[in-house]
Coordinates of C-alpha atoms and ligand atoms in Angstrom, one line a residue:
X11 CA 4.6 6.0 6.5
X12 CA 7.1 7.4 9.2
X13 CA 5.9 8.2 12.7
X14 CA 5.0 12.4 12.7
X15 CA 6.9 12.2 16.5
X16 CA 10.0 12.6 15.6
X17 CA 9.8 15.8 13.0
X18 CA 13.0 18.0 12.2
X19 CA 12.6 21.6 13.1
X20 CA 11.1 23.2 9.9
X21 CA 12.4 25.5 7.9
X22 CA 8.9 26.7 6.7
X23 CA 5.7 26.3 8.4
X24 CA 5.0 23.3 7.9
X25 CA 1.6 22.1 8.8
X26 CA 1.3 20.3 12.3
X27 CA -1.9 17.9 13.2
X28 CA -3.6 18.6 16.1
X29 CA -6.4 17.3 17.9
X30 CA -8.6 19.8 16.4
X31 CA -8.1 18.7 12.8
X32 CA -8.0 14.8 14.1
X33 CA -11.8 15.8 15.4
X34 CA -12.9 17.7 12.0
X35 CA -12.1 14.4 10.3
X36 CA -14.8 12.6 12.6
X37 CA -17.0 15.5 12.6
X38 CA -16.8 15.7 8.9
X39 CA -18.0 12.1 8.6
X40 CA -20.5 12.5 11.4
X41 CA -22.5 14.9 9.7
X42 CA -22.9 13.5 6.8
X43 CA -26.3 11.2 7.4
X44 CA -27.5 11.6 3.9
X45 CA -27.8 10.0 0.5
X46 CA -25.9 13.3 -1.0
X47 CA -22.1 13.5 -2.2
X48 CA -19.8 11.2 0.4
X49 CA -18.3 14.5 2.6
X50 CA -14.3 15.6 1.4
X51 CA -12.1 15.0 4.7
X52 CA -9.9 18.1 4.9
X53 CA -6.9 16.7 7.0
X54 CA -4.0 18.6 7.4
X55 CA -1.3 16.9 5.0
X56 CA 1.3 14.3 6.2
X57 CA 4.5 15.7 6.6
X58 CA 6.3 12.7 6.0
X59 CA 5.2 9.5 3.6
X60 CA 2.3 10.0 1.4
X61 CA 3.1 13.0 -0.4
X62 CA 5.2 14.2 2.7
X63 CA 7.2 17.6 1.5
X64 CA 9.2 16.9 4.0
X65 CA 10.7 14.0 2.9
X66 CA 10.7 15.2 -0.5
X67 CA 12.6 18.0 0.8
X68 CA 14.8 15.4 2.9
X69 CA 15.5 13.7 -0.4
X70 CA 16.5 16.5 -2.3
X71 CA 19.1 16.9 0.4
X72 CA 20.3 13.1 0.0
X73 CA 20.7 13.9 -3.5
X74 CA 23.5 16.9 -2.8
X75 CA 25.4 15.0 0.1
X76 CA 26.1 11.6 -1.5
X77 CA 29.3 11.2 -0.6
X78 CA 31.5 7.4 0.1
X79 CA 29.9 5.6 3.2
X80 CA 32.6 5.8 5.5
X81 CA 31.5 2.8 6.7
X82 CA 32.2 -0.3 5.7
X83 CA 28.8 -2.1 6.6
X84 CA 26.2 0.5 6.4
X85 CA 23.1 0.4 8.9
X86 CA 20.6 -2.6 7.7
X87 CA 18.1 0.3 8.1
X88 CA 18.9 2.2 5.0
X89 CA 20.5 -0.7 2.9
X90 CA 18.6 -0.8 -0.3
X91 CA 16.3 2.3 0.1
X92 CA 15.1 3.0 -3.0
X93 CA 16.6 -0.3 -4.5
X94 CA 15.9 -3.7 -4.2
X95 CA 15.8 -4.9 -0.7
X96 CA 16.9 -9.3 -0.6
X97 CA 14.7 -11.2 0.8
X98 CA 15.4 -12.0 5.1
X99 CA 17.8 -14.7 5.9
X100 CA 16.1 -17.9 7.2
X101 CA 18.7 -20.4 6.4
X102 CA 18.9 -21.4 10.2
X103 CA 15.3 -22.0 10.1
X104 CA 14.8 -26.0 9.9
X105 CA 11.6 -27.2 11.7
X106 CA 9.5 -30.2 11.1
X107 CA 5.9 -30.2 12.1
X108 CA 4.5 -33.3 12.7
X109 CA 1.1 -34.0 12.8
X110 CA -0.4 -36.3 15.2
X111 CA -4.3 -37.3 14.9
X112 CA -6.7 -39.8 14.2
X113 CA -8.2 -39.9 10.1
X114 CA -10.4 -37.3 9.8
X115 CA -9.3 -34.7 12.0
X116 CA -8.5 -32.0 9.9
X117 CA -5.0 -32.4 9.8
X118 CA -4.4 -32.1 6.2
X119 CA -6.6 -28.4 6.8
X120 CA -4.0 -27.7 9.3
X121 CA -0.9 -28.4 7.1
X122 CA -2.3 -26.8 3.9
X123 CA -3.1 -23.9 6.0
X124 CA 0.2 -23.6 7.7
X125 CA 2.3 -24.1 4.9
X126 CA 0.2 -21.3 2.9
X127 CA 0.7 -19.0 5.9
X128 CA 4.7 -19.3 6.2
X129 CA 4.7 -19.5 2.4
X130 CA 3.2 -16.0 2.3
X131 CA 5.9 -14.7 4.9
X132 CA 8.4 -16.0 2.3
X133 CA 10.1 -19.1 4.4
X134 CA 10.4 -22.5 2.5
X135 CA 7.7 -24.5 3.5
X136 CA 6.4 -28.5 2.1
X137 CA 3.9 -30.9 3.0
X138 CA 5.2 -34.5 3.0
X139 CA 2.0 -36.3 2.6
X140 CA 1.8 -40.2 3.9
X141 CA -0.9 -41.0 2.5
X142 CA -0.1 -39.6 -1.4
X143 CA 3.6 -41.6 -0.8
X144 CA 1.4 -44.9 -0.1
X145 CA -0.6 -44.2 -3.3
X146 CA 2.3 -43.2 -5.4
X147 CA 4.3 -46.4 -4.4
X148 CA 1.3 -48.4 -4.4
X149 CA 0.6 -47.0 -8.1
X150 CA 4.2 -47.9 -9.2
X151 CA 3.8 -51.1 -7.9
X152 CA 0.8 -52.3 -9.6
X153 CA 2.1 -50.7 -13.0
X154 CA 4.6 -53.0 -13.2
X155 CA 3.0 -55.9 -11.1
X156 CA -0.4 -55.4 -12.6
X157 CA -2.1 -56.1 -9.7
X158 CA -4.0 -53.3 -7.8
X159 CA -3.1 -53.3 -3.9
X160 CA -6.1 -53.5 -1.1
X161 CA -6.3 -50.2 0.7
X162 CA -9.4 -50.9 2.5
X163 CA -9.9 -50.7 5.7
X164 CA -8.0 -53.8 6.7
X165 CA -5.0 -52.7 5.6
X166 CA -4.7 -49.6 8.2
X167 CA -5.7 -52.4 11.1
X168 CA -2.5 -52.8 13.5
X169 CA -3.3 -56.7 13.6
X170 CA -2.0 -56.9 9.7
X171 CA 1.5 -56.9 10.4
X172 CA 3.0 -56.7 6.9
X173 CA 1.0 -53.7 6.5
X174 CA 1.5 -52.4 9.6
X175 CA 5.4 -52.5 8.7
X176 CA 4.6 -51.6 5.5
X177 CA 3.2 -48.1 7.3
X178 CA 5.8 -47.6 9.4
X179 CA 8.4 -48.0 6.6
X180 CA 6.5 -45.3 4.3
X181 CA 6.4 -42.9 7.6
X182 CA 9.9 -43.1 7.8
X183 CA 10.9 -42.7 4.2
X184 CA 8.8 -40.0 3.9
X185 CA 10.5 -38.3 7.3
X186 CA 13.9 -38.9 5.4
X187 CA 12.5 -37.1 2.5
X188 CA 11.7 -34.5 4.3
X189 CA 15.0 -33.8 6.3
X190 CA 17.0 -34.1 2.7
X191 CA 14.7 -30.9 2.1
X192 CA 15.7 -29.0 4.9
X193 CA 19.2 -29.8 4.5
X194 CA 18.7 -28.8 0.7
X195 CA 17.8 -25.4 1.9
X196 CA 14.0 -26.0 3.5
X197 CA 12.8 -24.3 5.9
X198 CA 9.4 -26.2 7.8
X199 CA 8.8 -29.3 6.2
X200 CA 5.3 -30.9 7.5
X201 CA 5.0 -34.4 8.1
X202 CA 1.1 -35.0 7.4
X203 CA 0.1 -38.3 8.6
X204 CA -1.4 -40.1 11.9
X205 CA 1.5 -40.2 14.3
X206 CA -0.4 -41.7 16.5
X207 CA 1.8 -43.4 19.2
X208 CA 4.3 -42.8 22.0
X209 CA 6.4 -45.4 20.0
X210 CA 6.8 -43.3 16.8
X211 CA 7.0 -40.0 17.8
X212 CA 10.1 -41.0 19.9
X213 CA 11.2 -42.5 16.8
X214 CA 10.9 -39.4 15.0
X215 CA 12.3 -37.2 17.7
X216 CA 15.3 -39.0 18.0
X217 CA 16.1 -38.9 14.2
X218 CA 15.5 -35.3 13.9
X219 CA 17.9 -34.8 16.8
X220 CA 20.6 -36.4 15.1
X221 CA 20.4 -32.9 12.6
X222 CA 22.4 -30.0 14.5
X223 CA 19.7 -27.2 14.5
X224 CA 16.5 -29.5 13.3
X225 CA 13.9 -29.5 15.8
X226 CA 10.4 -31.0 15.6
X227 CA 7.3 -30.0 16.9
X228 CA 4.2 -31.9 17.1
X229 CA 1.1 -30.4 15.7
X230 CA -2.2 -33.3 17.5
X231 CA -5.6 -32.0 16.4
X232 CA -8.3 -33.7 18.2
X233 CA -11.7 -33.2 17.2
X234 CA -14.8 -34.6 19.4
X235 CA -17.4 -32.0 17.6
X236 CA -19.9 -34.6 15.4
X237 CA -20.3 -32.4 12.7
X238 CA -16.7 -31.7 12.3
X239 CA -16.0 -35.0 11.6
X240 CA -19.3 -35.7 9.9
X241 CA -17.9 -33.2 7.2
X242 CA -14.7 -34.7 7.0
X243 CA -16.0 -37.6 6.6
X244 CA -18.7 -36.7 3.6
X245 CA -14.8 -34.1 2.4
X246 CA -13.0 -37.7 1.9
X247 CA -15.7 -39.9 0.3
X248 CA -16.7 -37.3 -2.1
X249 CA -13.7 -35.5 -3.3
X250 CA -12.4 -38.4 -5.6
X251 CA -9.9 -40.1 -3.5
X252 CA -8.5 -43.0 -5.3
X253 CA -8.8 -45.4 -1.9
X254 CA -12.5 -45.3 -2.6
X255 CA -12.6 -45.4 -7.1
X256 CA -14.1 -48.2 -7.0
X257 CA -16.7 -48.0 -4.6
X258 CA -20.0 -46.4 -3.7
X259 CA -20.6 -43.4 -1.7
X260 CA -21.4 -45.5 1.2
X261 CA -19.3 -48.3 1.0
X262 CA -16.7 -45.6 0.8
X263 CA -18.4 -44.0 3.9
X264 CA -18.3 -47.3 5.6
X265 CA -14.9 -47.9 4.6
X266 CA -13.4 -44.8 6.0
X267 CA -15.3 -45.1 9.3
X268 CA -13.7 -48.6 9.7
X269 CA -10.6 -47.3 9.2
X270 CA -11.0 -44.6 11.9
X271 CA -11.8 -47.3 14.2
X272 CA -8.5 -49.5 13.8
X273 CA -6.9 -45.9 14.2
X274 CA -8.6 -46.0 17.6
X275 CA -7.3 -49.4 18.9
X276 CA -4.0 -47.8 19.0
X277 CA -4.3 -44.2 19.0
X278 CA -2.1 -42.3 21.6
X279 CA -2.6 -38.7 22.6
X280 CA 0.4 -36.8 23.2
X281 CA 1.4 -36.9 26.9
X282 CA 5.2 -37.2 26.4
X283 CA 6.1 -34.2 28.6
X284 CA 9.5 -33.6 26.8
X285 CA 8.0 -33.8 23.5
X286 CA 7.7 -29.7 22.0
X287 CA 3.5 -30.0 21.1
X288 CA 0.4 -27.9 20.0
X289 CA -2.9 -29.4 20.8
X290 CA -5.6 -28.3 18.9
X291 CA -8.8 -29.2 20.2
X292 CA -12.0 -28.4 17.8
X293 CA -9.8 -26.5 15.5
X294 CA -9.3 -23.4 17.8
X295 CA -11.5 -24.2 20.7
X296 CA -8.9 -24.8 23.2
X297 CA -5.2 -24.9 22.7
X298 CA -2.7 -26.8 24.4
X299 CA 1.0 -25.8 24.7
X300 CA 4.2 -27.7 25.6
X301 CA 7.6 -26.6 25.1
X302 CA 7.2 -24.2 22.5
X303 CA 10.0 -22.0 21.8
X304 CA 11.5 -19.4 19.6
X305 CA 10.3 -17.0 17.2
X306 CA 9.0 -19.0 14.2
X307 CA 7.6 -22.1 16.8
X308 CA 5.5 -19.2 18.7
X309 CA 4.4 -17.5 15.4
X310 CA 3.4 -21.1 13.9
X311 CA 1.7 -22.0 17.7
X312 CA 0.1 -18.6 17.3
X313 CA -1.4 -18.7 13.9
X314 CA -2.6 -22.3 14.7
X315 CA -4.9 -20.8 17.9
X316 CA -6.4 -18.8 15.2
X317 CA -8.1 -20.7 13.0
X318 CA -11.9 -21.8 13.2
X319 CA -13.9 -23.8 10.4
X320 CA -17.0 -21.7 10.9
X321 CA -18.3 -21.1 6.9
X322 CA -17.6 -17.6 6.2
X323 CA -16.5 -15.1 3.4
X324 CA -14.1 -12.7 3.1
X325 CA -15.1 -9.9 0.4
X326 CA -12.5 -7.7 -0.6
X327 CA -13.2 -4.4 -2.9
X328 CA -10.7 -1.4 -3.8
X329 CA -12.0 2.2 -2.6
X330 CA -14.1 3.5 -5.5
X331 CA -12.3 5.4 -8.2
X332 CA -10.2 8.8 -6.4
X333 CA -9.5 11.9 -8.2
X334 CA -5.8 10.7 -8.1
X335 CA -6.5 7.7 -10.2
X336 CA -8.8 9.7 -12.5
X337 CA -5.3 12.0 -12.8
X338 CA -3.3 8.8 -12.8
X339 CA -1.3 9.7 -9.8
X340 CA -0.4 7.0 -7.3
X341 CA -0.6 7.4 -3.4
X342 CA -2.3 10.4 -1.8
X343 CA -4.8 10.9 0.2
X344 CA -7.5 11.9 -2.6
X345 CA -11.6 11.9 -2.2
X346 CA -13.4 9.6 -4.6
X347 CA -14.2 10.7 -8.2
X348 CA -18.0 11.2 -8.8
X349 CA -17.8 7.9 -10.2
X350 CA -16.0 6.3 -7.0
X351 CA -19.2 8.0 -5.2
X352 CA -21.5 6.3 -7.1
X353 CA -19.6 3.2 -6.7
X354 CA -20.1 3.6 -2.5
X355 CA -23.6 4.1 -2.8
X356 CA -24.3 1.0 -4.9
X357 CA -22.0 -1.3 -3.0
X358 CA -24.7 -1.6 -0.1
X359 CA -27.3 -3.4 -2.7
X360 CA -24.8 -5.9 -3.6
X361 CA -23.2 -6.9 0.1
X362 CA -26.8 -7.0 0.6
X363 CA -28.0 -9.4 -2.0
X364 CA -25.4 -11.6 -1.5
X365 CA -25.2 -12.2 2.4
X366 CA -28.7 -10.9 3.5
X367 CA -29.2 -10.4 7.1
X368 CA -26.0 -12.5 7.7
X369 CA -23.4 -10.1 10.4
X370 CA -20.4 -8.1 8.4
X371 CA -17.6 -5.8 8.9
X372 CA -16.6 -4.0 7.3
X373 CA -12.4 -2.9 7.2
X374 CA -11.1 0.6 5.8
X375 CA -7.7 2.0 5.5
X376 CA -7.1 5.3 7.7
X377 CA -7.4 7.1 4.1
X378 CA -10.5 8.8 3.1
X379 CA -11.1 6.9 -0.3
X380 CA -11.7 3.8 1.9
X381 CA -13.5 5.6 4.6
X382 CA -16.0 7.5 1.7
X383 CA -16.1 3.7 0.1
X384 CA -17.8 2.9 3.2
X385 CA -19.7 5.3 4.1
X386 CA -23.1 4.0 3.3
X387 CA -22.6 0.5 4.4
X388 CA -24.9 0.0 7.1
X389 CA -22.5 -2.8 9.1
X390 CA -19.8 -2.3 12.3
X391 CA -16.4 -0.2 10.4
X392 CA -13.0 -0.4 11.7
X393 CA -10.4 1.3 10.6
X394 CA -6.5 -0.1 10.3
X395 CA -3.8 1.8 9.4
X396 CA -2.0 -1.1 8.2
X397 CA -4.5 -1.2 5.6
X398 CA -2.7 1.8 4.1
X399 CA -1.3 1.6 0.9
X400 CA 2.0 0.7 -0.2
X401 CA 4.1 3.6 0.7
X402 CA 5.3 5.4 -2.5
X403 CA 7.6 7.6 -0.6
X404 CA 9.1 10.3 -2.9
X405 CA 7.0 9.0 -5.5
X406 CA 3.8 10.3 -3.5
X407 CA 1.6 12.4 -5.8
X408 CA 3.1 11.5 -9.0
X409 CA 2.2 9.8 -12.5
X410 CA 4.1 6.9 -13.2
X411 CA 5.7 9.0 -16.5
X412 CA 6.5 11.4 -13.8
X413 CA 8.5 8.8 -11.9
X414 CA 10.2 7.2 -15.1
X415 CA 11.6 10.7 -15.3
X416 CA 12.5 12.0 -11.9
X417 CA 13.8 8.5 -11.0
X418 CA 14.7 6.5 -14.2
X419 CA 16.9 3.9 -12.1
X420 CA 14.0 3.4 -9.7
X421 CA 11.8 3.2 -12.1
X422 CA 13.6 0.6 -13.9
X423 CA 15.0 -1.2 -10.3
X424 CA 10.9 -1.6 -9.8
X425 CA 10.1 -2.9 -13.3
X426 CA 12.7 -6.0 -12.8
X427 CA 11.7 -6.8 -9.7
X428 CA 9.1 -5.4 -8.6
X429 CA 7.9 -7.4 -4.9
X430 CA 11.3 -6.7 -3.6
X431 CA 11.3 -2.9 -4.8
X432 CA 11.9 -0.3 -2.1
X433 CA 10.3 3.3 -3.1
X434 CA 12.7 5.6 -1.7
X435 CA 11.5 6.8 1.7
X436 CA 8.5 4.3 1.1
X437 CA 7.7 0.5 0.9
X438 CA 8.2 -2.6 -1.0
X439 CA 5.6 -4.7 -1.7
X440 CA 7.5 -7.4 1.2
X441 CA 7.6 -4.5 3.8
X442 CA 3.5 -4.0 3.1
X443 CA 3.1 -7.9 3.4
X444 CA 4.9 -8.1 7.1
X445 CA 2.5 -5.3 8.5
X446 CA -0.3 -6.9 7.3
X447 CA 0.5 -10.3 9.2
X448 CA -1.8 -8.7 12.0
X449 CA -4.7 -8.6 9.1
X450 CA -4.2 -12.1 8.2
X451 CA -4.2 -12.6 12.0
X452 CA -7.4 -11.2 12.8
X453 CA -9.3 -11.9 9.4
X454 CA -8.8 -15.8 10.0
X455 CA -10.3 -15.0 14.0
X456 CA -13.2 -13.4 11.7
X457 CA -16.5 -14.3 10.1
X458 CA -17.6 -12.6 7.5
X459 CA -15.7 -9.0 6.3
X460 CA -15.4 -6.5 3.9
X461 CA -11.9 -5.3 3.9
X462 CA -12.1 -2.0 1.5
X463 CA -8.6 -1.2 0.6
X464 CA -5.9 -0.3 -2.0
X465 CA -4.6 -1.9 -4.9
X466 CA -1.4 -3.1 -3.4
X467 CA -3.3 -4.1 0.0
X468 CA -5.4 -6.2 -1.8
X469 CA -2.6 -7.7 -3.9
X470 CA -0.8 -9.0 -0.9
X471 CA -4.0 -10.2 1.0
X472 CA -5.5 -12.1 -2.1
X473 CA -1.9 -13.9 -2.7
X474 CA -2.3 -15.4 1.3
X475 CA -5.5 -16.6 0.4
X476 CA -4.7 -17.9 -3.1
X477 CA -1.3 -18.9 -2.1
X478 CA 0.2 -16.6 -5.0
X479 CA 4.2 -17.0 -5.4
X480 CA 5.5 -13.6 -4.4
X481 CA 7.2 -12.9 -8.2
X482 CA 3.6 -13.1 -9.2
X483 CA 1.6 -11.0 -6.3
X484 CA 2.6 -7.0 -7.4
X485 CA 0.8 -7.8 -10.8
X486 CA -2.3 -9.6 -9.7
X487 CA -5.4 -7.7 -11.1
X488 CA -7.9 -6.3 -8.3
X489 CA -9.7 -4.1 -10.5
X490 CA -11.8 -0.6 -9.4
X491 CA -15.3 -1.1 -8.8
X492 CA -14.7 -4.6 -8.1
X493 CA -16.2 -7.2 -5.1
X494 CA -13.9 -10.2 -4.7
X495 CA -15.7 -12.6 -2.6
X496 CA -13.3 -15.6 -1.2
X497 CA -14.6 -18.2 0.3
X498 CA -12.6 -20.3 2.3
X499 CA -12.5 -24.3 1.6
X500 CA -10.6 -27.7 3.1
X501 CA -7.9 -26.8 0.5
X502 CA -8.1 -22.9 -0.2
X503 CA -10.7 -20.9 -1.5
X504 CA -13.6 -20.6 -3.7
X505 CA -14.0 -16.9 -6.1
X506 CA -16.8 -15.3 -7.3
X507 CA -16.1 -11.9 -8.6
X508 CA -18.8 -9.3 -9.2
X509 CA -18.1 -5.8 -11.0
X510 CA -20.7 -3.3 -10.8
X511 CA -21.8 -1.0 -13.9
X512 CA -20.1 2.3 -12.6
X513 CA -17.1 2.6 -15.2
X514 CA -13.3 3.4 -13.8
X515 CA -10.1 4.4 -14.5
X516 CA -7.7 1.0 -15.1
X517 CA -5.0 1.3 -12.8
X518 CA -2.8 -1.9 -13.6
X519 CA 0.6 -1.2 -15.1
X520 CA 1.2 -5.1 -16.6
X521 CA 5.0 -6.5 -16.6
X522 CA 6.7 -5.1 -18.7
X523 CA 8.8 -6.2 -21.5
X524 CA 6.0 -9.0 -21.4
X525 CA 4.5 -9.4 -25.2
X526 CA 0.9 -9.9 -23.1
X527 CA 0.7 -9.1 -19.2
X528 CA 0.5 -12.4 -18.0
X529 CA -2.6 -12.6 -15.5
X530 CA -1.4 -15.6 -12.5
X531 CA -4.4 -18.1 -13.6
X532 CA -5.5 -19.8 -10.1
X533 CA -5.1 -23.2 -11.5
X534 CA -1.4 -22.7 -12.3
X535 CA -1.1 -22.0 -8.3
X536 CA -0.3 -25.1 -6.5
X537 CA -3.0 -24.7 -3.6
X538 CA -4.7 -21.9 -4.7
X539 CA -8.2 -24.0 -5.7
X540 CA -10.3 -26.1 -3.2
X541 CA -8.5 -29.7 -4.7
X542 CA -6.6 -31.9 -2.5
X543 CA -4.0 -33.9 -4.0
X544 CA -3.6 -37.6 -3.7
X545 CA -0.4 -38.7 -5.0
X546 CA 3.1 -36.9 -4.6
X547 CA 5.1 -36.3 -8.1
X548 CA 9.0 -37.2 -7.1
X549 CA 9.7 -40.8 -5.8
X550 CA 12.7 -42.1 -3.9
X551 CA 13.9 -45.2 -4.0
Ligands
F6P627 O1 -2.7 3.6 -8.7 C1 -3.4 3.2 -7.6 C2 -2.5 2.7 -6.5 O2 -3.3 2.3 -5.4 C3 -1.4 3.6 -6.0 O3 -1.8 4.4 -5.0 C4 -0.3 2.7 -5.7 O4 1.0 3.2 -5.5 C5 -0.4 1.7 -6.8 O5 -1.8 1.5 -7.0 C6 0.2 0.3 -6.4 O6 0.2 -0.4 -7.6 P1 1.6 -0.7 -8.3 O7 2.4 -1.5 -7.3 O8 1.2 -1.6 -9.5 O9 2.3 0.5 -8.7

């Protein structure tokens, strides 16, 4: 919503906020200590964005002068307001992140992560996986061979030379494969495997230099904690990796740790001063930094420093049904609907039953559905006003027949395609995913929360954590009265949902056109379910 500082005079009296009305919002919530009706929150309305008659007046203006732009290149600011707004430009873009680390390390958590994080912020991101181009090849090989190669431990020892070369060759190929990618239009390819000497990282900085505009940074995670690796350890030998078909749990076990070991013979930590490097030590205990530079190098350093592997769960619920969705309006700043009140009086019981005495908090929007949603949650509240929902603009207040009649165009502009839609004087749904990068920030600092938000919100939160494509994320369904609990595993996330008795309006306008609204099923989401993959699906020669 725009910034109330820089108001136009006004032509009528239009309401101003003052500190007095900011306080009877507090005070208004303050008194109310009871089990009774969650208290109405009588602020002053906005004068611009949600339901703004300002801007609706400032529209109506628009409307009269629309004359030629004089200008050949209009500003980039109002290019596509109320239209469909392309997508940012991040051809230069070309990175490779390499990661650098002993077996069992996390470092296939740390690419999977990454690549889900720029994913969501819309830049072209792949993991080039060593280890699934050594099974695919190795696969190929024994299908017309017959013979099934040894991948035990022996194999990854640096005294086998063939396989040793074998290794290197396969690190190599798989670096070439990734720089076809960014040529072909990529923009961070990741290039998951050990790394782990001076020798082949100069090899691989030297061949990504040859690429005007590539760079390559190294990504080391180095991991002393026990358990960490412990868990790892039990991740690999139990999640159906083909290395270890044939054997038992603890020859696997065994296996693997011999393998760590002829990892260690060689192993070299990055001390290469000119090398560009992130160190992360105990995922997110301590960070170390060399020659990192540039936007999207600092944002991928950044988000790396955040991360932890504590076990948590992120719970995610809508507000409780408004009067506005009762009336079928969007936006707005409406209370909740005696229903939505009963729904924030039973949603204590079930937080409660399902993390017991275990620390929450809990995360509103500035609007007073979330705020009443949370009222009787007895757990640490923040507030975020980029937790406010998508930004309807002139569309504030109304029905969606409403809109198919004021703005057919729009209307129509937002059914075809409707993540890159722009509400006039309001948001797309890619505008509401950029200001919620500080969410994403903090929530992966956090342990457990409860972020009680808006239907779009949610929609662009759940598609980070599910790694949902963005044609996809405006029609994921986060119905009302509804507690999404995520929970966050080596390869994405586990969902349990839980809908309490309190019935609600159905607020979800499927595609249309569509014969039957097609729901994104999680499996159909490359990433989106706890699974690691072990073998990669193209080949080169
Ligand atoms: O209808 C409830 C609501 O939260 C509106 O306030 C908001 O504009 C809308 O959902 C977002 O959903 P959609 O993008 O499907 O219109």
């Amino acid at each position: 919503m725009a910034a109330a500082n820089s108001r136009p005079e006004s032509p009528t009296s239009t309401p101003t906020l003052s500190h007095r009305d900011l306080v009877h919002v507090d005070a208004a919530l303050e008194m109310h200590t009871g089990d009774g009706p969650v208290p109405a929150i009588n602020a002053p309305p906005a004068l611009f964005g949600a339901g703004g008659p300002m801007l609706k007046r400032f529209d109506q203006s628009a409307a009269s002068s629309k004359m030629p732009s004089q200008s050949a290149t209009p500003p980039i600011s109002v290019v596509g307001i109320g239209n469909k707004v392309a997508k940012p430009d991040y051809s230069e873009a070309k990175i490779v992140v390499a990661t650098v680390g002993l077996p069992a390390r996390g470092k296939s958590y740390l690419s999977n992560k990454l690549m889900r994080y720029l994913k969501w912020l819309e830049y072209d991101v792949k993991v080039f996986n060593v280890g699934q181009l050594r099974r695919s090849r190795a696969r190929q090989r024994a299908m017309t061979s017959g013979q099934r190669e040894d991948h035990t431990a022996e194999y990854f020892s640096h005294s086998n030379e063939q396989a040793t070369r074998l290794r290197d060759k396969l690190a190599e190929d798989s670096l070439e494969m990734l720089i076809q990618w960014l040529k072909d239009g990529g923009n961070v390819g990741i290039h998951d495997a050990t790394n782990s000497t001076h020798n082949r990282r100069e090899k691989m900085k030297q061949r990504v230099a040859r690429e005007k505009g590539f760079t390559v940074i190294f990504l080391e995670s180095i991991c002393d904690d026990p358990a960490i690796i412990a868990a790892n350890v039990a991740l690999k030998v139990s999640s159906g990796d083909p290395d270890y078909k044939d054997m038992s749990p603890d020859q696997a076990k065994a296996d693997f740790l011999r393998r760590i070991r002829a990892y260690e013979q060689v192993y070299e930590t990055i001390t290469e001063p000119h090398l560009s490097y992130l160190k992360i030590i105990n995922v997110g205990n301590q960070v170390v930094m060399n020659h990192i530079r540039g936007y999207l190098q600092s944002r991928i350093a950044f988000y790396l420093m955040n991360l932890h592997l504590k076990p948590r769960s992120i719970f995610m619920s809508r507000h409780g049904e408004s009067q506005y969705n009762v009336e079928g309006k969007i936006g707005g700043d409406a209370p909740l609907s005696e229903r939505g009140q009963a729904y924030a009086k039973s949603l204590p019981g079930l937080i409660k039953d399902n993390i017991g005495d275990a620390p929450l908090t809990v995360w509103t929007s500035t609007l007073q559905r979330t705020i009443q949603t949370a009222h009787f949650l007895p757990y640490t509240k923040l507030t975020w006003k980029s937790l406010d929902e998508l930004d309807a603009g002139v569309c504030d207040g109304m029905t969606y027949e409403e809109i198919e009649q004021a703005y057919p165009e729009d209307f129509a502009n937002r059914d075809e395609d409707k993540f890159n839609y722009r509400y006039r004087g309001g948001e797309s749904y890619r505008d509401v995913v950029v200001r919620l990068e500080s969410v994403i920030m903090e929530s992966e600092r956090q342990e457990n929360i409860l972020i009680i938000g808006h239907q779009a919100i949610l929609r662009c939160l759940y598609a980070y954590f599910h790694n949902f494509p963005q044609a996809d994320l405006p029609y994921i369904k986060i119905p009302l009265h509804t507690v999404i609990k995520l929970t966050p595993k080596a390869y994405g996330c586990d969902e349990e949902r839980y809908t309490l008795p309190i019935d609600a309006v159905d607020t979800h306008r499927p595609k249309p056109k569509a014969a039957v609204a097609k729901q994104p099923q999680l499996d159909e989401v490359p990433g989106s379910t706890a699974k690691r993959q072990y073998y990669v699906e193209e080949e080169t020669a």
